XYZ file of C-alpha atoms in Angstrom:
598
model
C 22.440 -66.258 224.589
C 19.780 -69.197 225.056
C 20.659 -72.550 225.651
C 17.814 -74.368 226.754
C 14.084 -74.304 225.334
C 11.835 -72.343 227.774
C 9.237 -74.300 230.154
C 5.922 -75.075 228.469
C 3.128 -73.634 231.581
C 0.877 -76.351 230.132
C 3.316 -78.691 230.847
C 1.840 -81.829 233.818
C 3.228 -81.841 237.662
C 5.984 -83.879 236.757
C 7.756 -86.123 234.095
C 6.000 -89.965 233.507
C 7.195 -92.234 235.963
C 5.025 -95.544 235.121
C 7.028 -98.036 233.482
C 3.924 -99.794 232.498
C 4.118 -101.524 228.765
C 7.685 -99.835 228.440
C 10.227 -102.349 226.535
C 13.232 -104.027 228.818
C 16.135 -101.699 229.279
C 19.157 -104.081 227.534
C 22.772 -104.158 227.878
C 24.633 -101.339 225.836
C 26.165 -102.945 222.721
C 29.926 -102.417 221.569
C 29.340 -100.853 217.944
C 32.718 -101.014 216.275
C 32.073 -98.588 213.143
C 34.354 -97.505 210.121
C 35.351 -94.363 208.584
C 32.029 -93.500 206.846
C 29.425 -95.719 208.595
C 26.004 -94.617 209.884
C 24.561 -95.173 213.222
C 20.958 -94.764 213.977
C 20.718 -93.705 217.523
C 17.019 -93.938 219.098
C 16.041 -91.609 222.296
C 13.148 -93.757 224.050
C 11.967 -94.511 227.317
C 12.637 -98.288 228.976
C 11.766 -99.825 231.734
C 14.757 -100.437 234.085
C 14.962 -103.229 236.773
C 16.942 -102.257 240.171
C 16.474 -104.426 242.554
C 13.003 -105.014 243.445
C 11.940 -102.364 241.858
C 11.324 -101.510 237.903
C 11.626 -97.635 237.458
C 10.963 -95.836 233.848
C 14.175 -94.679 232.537
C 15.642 -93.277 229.079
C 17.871 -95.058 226.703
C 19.841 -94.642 223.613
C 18.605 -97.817 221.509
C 17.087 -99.029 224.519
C 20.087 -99.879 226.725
C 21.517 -97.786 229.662
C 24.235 -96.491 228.801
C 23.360 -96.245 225.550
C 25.935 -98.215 222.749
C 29.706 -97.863 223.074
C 30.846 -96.600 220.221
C 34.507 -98.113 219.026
C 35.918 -96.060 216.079
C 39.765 -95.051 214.891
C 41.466 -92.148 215.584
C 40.916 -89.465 212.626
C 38.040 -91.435 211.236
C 34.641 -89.573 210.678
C 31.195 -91.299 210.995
C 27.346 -90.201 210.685
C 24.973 -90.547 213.845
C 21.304 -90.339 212.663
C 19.177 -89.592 215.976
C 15.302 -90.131 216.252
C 13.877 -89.148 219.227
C 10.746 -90.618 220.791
C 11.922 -89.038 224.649
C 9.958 -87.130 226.981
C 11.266 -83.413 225.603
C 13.074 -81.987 223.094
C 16.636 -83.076 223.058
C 20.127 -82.518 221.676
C 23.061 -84.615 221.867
C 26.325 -83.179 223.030
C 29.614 -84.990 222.041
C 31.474 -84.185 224.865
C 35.202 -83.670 224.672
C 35.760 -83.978 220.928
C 37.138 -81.601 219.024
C 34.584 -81.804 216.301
C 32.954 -79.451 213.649
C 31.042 -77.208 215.528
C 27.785 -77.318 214.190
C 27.361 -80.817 215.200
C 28.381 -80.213 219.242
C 24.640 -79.721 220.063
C 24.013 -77.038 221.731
C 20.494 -76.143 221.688
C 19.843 -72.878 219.415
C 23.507 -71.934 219.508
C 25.246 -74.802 216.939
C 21.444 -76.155 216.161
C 17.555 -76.340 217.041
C 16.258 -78.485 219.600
C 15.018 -81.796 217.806
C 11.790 -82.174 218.775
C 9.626 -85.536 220.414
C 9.168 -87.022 217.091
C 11.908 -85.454 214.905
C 15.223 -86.184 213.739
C 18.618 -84.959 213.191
C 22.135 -86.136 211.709
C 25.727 -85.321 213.289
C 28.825 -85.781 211.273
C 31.297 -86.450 214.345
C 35.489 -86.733 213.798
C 37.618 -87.983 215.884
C 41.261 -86.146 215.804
C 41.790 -87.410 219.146
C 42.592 -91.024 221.323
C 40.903 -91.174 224.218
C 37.401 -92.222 226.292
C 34.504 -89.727 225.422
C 30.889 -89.879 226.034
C 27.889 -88.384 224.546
C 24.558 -87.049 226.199
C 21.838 -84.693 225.877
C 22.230 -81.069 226.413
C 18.896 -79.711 227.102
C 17.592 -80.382 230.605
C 20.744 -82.635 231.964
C 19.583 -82.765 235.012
C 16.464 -85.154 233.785
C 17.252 -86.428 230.860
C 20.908 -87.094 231.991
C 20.184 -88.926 235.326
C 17.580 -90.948 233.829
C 20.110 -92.731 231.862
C 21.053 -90.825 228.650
C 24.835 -91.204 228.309
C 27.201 -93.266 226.545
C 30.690 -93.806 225.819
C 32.769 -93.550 222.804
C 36.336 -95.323 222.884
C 38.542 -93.586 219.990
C 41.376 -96.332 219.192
C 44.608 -94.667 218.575
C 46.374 -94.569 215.158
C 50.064 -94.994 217.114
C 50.246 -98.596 217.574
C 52.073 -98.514 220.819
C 50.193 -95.919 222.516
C 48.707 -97.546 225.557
C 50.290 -100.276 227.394
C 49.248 -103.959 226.902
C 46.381 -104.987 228.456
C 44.820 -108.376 228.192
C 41.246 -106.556 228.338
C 39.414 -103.821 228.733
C 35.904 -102.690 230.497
C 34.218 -99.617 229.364
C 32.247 -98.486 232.751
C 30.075 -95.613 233.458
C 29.415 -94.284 237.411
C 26.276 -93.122 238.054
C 23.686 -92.670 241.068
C 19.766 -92.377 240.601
C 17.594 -90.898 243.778
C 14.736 -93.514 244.161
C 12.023 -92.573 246.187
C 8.455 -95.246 247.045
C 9.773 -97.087 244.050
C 10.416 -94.968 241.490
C 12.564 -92.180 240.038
C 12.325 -89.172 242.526
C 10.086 -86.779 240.449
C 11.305 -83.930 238.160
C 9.417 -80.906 237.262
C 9.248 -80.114 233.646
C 9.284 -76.346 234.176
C 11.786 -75.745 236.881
C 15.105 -77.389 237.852
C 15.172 -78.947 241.578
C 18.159 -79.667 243.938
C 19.598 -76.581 242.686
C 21.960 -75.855 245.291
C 24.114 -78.796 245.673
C 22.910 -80.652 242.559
C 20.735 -84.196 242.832
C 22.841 -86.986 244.800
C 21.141 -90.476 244.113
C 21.037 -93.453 246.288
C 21.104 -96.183 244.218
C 24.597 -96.572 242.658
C 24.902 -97.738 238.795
C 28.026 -98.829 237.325
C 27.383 -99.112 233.541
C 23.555 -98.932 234.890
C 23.483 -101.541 236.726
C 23.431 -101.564 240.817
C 26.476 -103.910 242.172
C 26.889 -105.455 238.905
C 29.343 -109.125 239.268
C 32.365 -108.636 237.046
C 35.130 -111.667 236.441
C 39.051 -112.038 236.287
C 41.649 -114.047 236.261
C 44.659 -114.325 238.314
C 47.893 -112.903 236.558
C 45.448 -110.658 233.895
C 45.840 -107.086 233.621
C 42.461 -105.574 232.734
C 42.040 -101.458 231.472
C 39.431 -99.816 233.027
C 37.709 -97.311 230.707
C 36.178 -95.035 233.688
C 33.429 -92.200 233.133
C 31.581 -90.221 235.563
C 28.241 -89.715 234.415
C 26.008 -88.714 237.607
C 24.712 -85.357 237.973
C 26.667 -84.068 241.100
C 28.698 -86.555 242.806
C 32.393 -86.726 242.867
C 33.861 -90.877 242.347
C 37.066 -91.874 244.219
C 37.238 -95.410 243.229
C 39.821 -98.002 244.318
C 39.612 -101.532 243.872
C 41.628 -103.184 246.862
C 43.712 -106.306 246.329
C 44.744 -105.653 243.381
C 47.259 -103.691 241.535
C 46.375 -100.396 239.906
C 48.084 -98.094 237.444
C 46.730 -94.960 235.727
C 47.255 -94.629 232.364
C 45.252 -91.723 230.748
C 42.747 -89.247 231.546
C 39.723 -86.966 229.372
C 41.773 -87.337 225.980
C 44.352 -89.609 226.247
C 47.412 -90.828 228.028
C 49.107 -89.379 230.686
C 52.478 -87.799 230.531
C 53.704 -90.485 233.045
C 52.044 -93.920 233.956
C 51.984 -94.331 238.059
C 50.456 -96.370 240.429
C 48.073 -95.336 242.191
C 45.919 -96.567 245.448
C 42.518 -94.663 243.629
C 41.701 -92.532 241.134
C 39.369 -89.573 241.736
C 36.424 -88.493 238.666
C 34.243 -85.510 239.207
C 31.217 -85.664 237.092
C 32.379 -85.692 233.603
C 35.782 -86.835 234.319
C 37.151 -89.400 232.999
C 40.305 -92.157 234.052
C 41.933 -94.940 232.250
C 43.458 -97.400 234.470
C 44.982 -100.712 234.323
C 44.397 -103.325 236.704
C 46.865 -106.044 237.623
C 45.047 -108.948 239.187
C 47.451 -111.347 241.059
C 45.525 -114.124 243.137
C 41.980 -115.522 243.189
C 38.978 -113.782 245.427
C 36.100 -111.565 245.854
C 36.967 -107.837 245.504
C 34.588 -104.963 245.338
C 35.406 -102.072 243.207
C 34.727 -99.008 245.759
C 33.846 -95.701 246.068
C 35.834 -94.107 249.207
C 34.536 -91.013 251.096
C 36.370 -89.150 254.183
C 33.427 -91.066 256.313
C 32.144 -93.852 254.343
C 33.164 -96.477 251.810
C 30.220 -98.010 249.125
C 30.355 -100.487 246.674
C 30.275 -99.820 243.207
C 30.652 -103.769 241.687
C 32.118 -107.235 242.841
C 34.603 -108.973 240.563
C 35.337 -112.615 241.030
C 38.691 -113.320 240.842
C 38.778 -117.608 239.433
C 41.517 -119.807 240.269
C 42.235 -120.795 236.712
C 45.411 -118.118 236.229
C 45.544 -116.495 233.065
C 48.226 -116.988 229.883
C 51.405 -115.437 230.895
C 51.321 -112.330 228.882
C 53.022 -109.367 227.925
C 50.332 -107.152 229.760
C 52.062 -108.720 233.245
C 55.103 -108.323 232.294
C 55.355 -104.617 231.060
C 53.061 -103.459 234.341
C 55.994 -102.778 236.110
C 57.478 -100.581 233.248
C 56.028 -97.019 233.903
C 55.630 -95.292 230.643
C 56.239 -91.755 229.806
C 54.460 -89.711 226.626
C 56.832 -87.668 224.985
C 54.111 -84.936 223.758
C 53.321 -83.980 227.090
C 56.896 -84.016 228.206
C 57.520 -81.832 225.120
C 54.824 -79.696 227.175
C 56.369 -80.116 230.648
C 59.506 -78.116 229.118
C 57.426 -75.100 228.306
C 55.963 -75.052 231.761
C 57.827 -72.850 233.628
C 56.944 -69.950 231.653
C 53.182 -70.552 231.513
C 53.238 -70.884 235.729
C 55.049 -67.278 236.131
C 52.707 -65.537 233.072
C 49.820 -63.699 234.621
C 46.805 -65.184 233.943
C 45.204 -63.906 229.925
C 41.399 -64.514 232.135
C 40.411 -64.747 235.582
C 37.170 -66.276 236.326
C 35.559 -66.769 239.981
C 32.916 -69.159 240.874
C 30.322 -67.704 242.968
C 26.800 -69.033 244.343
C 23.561 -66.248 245.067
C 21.718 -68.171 247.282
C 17.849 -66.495 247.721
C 16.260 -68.319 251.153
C 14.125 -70.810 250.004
C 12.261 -70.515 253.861
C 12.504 -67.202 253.673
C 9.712 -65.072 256.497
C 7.656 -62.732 255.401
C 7.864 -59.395 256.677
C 6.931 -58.423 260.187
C 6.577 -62.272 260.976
C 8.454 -62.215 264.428
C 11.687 -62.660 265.330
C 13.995 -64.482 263.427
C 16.710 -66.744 263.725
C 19.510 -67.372 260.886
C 21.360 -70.859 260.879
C 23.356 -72.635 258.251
C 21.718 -75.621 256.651
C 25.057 -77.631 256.930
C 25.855 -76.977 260.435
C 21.988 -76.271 262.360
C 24.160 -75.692 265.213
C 25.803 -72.077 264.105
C 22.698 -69.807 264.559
C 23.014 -65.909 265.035
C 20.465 -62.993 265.376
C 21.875 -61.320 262.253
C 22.359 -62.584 258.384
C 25.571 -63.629 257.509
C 27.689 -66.728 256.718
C 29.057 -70.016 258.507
C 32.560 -69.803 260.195
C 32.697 -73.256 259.740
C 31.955 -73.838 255.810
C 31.299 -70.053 254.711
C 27.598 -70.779 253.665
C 25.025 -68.437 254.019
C 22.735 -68.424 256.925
C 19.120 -69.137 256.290
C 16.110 -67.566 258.270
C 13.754 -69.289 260.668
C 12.123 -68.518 263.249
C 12.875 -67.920 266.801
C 12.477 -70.498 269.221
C 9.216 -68.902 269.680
C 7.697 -70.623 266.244
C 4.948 -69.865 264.506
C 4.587 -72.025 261.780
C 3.145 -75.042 262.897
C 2.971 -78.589 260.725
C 1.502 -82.342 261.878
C 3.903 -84.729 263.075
C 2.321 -87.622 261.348
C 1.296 -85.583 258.049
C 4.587 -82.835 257.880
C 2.993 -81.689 254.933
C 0.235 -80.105 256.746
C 1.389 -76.671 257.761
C -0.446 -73.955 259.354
C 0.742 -70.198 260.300
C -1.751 -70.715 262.947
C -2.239 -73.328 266.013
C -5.105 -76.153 265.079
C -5.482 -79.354 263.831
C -4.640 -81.632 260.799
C -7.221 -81.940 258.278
C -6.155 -85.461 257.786
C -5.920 -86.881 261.092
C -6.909 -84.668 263.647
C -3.521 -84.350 265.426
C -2.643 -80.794 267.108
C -0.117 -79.036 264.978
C 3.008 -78.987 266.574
C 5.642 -75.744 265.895
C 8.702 -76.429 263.881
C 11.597 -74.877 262.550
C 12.458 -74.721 259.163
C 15.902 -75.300 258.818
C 16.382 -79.306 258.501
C 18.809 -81.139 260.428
C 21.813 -82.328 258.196
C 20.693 -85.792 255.948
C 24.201 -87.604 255.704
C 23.406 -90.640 257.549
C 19.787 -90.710 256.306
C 21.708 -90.856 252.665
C 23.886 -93.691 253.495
C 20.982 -95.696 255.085
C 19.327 -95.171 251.847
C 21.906 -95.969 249.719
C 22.005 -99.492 251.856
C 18.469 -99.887 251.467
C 18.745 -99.238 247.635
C 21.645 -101.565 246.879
C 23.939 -98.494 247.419
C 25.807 -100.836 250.439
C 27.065 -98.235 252.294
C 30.667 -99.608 254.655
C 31.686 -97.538 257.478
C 35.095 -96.032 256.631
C 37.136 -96.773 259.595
C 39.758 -93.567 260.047
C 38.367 -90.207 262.357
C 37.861 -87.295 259.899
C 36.561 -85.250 262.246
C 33.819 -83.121 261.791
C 31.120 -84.283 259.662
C 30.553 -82.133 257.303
C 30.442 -83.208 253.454
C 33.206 -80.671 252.240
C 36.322 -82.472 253.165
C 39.109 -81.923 251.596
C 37.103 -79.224 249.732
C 34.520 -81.603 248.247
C 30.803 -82.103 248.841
C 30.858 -86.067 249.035
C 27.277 -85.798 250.244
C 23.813 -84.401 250.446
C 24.303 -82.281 253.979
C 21.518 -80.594 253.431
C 18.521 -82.512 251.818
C 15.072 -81.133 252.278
C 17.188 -77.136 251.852
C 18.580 -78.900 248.881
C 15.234 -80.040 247.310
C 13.879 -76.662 247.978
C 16.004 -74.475 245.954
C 15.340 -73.695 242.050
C 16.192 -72.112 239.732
C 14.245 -68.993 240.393
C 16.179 -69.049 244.059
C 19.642 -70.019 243.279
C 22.292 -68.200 240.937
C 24.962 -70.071 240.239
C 27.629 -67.840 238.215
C 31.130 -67.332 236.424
C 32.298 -63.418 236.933
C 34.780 -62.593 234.730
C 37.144 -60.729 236.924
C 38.757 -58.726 234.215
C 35.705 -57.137 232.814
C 33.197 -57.288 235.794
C 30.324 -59.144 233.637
C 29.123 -62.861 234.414
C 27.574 -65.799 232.796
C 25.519 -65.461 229.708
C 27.192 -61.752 229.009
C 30.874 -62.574 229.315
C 32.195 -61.900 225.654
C 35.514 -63.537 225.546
C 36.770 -64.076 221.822
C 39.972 -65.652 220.748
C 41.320 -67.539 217.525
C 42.497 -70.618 216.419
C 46.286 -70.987 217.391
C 45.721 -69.015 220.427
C 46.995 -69.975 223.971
C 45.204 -69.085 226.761
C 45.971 -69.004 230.668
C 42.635 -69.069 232.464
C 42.600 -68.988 235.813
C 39.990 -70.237 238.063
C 38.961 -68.993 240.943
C 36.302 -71.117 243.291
C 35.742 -68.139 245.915
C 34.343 -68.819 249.329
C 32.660 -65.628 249.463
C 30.072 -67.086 248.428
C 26.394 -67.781 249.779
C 27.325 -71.655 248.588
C 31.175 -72.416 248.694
C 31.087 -75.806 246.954
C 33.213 -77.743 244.286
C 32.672 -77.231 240.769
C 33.258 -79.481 237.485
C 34.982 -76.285 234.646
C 34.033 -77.798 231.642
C 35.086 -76.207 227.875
C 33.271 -77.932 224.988
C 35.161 -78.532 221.979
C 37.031 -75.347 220.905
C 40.060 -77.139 221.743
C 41.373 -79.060 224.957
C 43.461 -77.805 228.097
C 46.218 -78.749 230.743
C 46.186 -77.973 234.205
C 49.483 -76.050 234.779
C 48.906 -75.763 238.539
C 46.540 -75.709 241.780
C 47.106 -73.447 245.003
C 50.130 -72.333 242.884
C 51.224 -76.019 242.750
C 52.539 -76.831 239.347
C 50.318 -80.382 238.367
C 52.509 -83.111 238.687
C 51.259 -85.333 235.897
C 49.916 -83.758 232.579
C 47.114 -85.054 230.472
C 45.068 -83.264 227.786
C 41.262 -82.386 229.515
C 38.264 -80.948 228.930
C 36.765 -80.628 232.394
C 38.895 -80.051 235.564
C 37.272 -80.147 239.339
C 37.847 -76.749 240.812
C 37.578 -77.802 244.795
C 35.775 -75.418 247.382
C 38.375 -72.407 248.068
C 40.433 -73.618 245.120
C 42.798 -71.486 242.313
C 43.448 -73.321 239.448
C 45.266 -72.402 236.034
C 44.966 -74.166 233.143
C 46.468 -73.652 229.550
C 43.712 -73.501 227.078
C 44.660 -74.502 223.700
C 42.440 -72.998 221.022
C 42.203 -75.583 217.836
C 38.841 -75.077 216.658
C 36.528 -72.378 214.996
C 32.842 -71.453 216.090
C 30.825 -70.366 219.136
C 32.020 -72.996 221.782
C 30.420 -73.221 225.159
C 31.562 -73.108 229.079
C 29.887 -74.684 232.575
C 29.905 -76.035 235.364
C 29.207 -79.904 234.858
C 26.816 -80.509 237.514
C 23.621 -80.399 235.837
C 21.736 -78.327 238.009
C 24.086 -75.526 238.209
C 24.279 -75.431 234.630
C 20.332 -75.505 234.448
C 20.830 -72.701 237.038
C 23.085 -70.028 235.371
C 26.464 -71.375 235.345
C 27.511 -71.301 231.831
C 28.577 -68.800 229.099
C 29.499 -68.829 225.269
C 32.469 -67.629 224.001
C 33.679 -67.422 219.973
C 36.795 -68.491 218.600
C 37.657 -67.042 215.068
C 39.680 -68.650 212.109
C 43.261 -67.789 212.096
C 43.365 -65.419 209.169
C 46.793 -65.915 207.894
C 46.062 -69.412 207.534
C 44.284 -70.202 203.862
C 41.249 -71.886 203.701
């Protein structure tokens, strides 16, 4: 099984980053296309303004995101792509339950399309909802430099969704700028492979702190995506009313408000917002330690048209499909599960000593404070221990040029400063990230309740780069990410799981902390069919909605209820980029129900 086009060894350093000549990134249009329209959807670089500072980026006709695309449920339309990007590229419709030869996944449902060549995707849409497309070779580049973009699927039932007055389509993002531009990317080898590539500069729909307007007594419907590569959203918008009214494909089996909604990368929420008196808010993302804004919406005094969208917020709606579902529940929860699946990280030391080069000290790259004389794993957050050397160093590097390192005492080439010994385990990056994030235009807040200890996994979520330089370090060649498949022992690209249309299948997922990286993960199942998440910890989920990627938190069980819909060979991953690029996916083939006529 190959899903990615191998590294060219005559490929440069790194990626372009000179924005130099490159047209204005622009606005993503709304495209509102008919049953049997064509789309012509361009891959090209832009140059994108943030800030101060103009950074080359990649866009879908130009604009990041690239053009929202508003069709009707069960309507079918043609997408003609061209690409002029910086590889060859793919582009995945993610969460529809489409034909399968158009899902693009590179030499599985089609071949790469090359820098200069073309392909056309017939796409359906048997589902309401908020989807998104992007490419599927290389996320973690082409992804994060802005290829994504939503698709809103109107439903056919006219009183599906509650009244709203308006609605935003908005996409949450972060980019890692470094000295003005994009950090660099290698085009042979995926970086940041441990704990995937947190940004500091926050986009929402690709812009940093974007100004939004409303009007007092409105109720707006947030259309909420999260397209960054790693980083879990928990967005609230205080002073304001907030109901959640669907999730990956569709509505929710009950409306409820809610204080903030929480999107993994992938994820996606539908919420209504009741504004009820005239201000500045700021649309947030929360953390355990820190709070950052994500936009600022102006509030006018002019109220809006009494309207049936305030009236009906109070009215919390129920879906009677998924409470057709909720009555088959019980017997899904006591079934064993059909699968098992753990989540597991093989983590090689990216500072690992050579033989015979003195003693050795291991310490965990989240906590430098746990250090033993033996390998083994932190008691406080289960990671593996790293090597470095005793207090007695002897690697030595220049304090004003740390990229001069020596294995023996002397001087720097470039200054003449003694080299100093150093350890090589880095001290943890968190506040370093939020200082960045203020310098960027991330506007980091200090959260103001004790969590405790400071480590990024609260509540069994990394909410932050702990580990930074560790994190840059690893690879692909030095971390595994994987999916064993308890049942039969195998993992990643040789699991051979095969089911048919009809089916129903309890997977359960295990996120184990025996593990040389206990960390969250993103499950995502491309579009065989769609799931529900019967429970976690044992927990039956109190509010169902259709998905196609679930957050599986550090330490976590969850069971979901696959339902198989659609023929082909389908894939499975992990929705952070990186530990996709790194291993942590699988294919699996669903077969045509037999007794069903073609």
């Amino acid at each position: 099984m190959k899903h990615h086009t191998r590294p060219d060894p005559t490929s440069p350093e790194s990626f372009p980053t000179d924005p130099s000549g490159l047209p204005k990134a622009g606005r993503p249009q709304l495209l509102e296309l008919a049953d049997g329209d064509t789309l012509e959807l361009h891959v090209g670089p832009v140059a994108k303004r943030l800030g101060d500072t103009t950074v080359r980026m990649l866009g879908y006709n130009g604009s990041i995101p690239g053009p929202t695309l508003k069709v009707q449920q069960g309507s079918e339309i043609v997408v003609h792509v061209i690409n002029q990007g910086d590889l060859d590229t793919t582009v995945h419709w993610h969460g529809l339950r489409l034909e399968n030869k158009y899902d693009g996944v590179p030499h599985e449902t089609q071949a790469p399309i090359p820098v200069g060549g073309e392909f056309t995707y017939r796409i359906q849409f048997p589902d309401a909802g908020l989807y998104w497309y992007h490419p599927h070779i290389r996320e973690d580049y082409t992804q994060e430099l802005g290829l994504y973009g939503n698709i809103l699927v109107e439903p056919s039932e006219p009183e599906y969704w509650p009244p709203a007055d308006r609605e935003l389509v908005l996409t949450l993002d972060d980019l890692l700028v470094e000295d003005g531009k994009v950090a660099p990317f290698s085009p042979v080898e995926t970086s940041y492979a441990a704990m995937g590539r947190f940004g500091n500069v926050f986009l929402t729909s690709g812009e940093p702190d974007p100004r939004l307007e409303a009007r007092p007594g409105e109720v707006v419907r947030l259309w909420l995506t999260n397209t960054a590569n790693t980083r879990v959203f928990n967005v609230a918008l205080p002073g304001t009313r907030m109901k959640l009214v669907g999730g990956d494909s569709g509505r929710v089996e009950h409306e409820e408000l809610v204080d903030q909604v929480l999107l993994a990368p992938s994820e996606r929420a539908v919420v209504d917002v009741l504004f009820e008196r005239p201000g500045e808010l700021t649309l947030e993302h929360r953390t355990p330690d820190r709070t950052y804004r994500l936009a600022t919406v102006t509030v006018g005094d002019e109220p809006a048209t009494p309207s049936p969208a305030a009236r009906e917020f109070e009215v919390l709606r129920r879906a009677p499909e998924l409470e057709a579902e909720r009555r088959q529940l019980d017997r899904w929860l006591a079934a064993p599960p059909d699968k098992v699946l753990a989540l597991v990280a093989q983590m090689d030391d990216p500072a690992a000593l050579p033989a015979g080069a003195g003693p050795v000290t291991y310490a965990c790259p989240m906590h430098p404070e746990v250090t033993s004389d033996e390998p083994g794993r932190c008691p406080k957050c289960g990671m593996k221990l790293l090597a470095t050397q005793a207090p007695a160093a002897t690697v030595y590097a220049c304090p004003m040029h740390p990229e001069v390192v020596s294995d023996q005492p002397g001087r720097c080439p470039k200054c003449g400063m003694k080299l100093l010994a150093t350890a090589s385990v880095p001290k943890p990056a968190a506040a370093a990230d939020a200082a960045a994030m203020e310098e960027h235009g991330g506007h980091a807040a200090d959260h103001d309740h004790d969590h405790g200890e400071g480590h990024g996994a609260a509540d069994g979520i990394e909410w932050e780069d702990d580990m930074v330089e560790v994190n840059r370090l690893t690879t692909t060649a030095t971390m595994h990410w994987k999916f064993l498949d308890r049942t039969s022992g195998v993992d990643n690209a040789t699991i051979d799981w095969h089911f048919t249309v009809g089916d129903r299948v309890k997977l359960r997922l295990v996120n184990e902390m025996d593990s040389d990286h206990p960390m969250h993960h993103p499950f995502h199942l491309h579009g065989a069919g769609r799931f529900l998440v019967l429970s976690r910890d044992g927990v039956a989920e109190p509010n169902l909605v259709w998905k196609d990627t679930v957050l599986v938190r550090t330490g976590q069980v969850v069971d979901i209820l696959f339902d198989v819909s659609n023929p082909g060979l389908w894939m499975a991953h992990c929705h952070i980029a990186e530990h996709m690029q790194s291993g942590m996916m699988f294919s699996f083939n669903v077969a045509r129900d037999q007794a069903v006529a073609p």
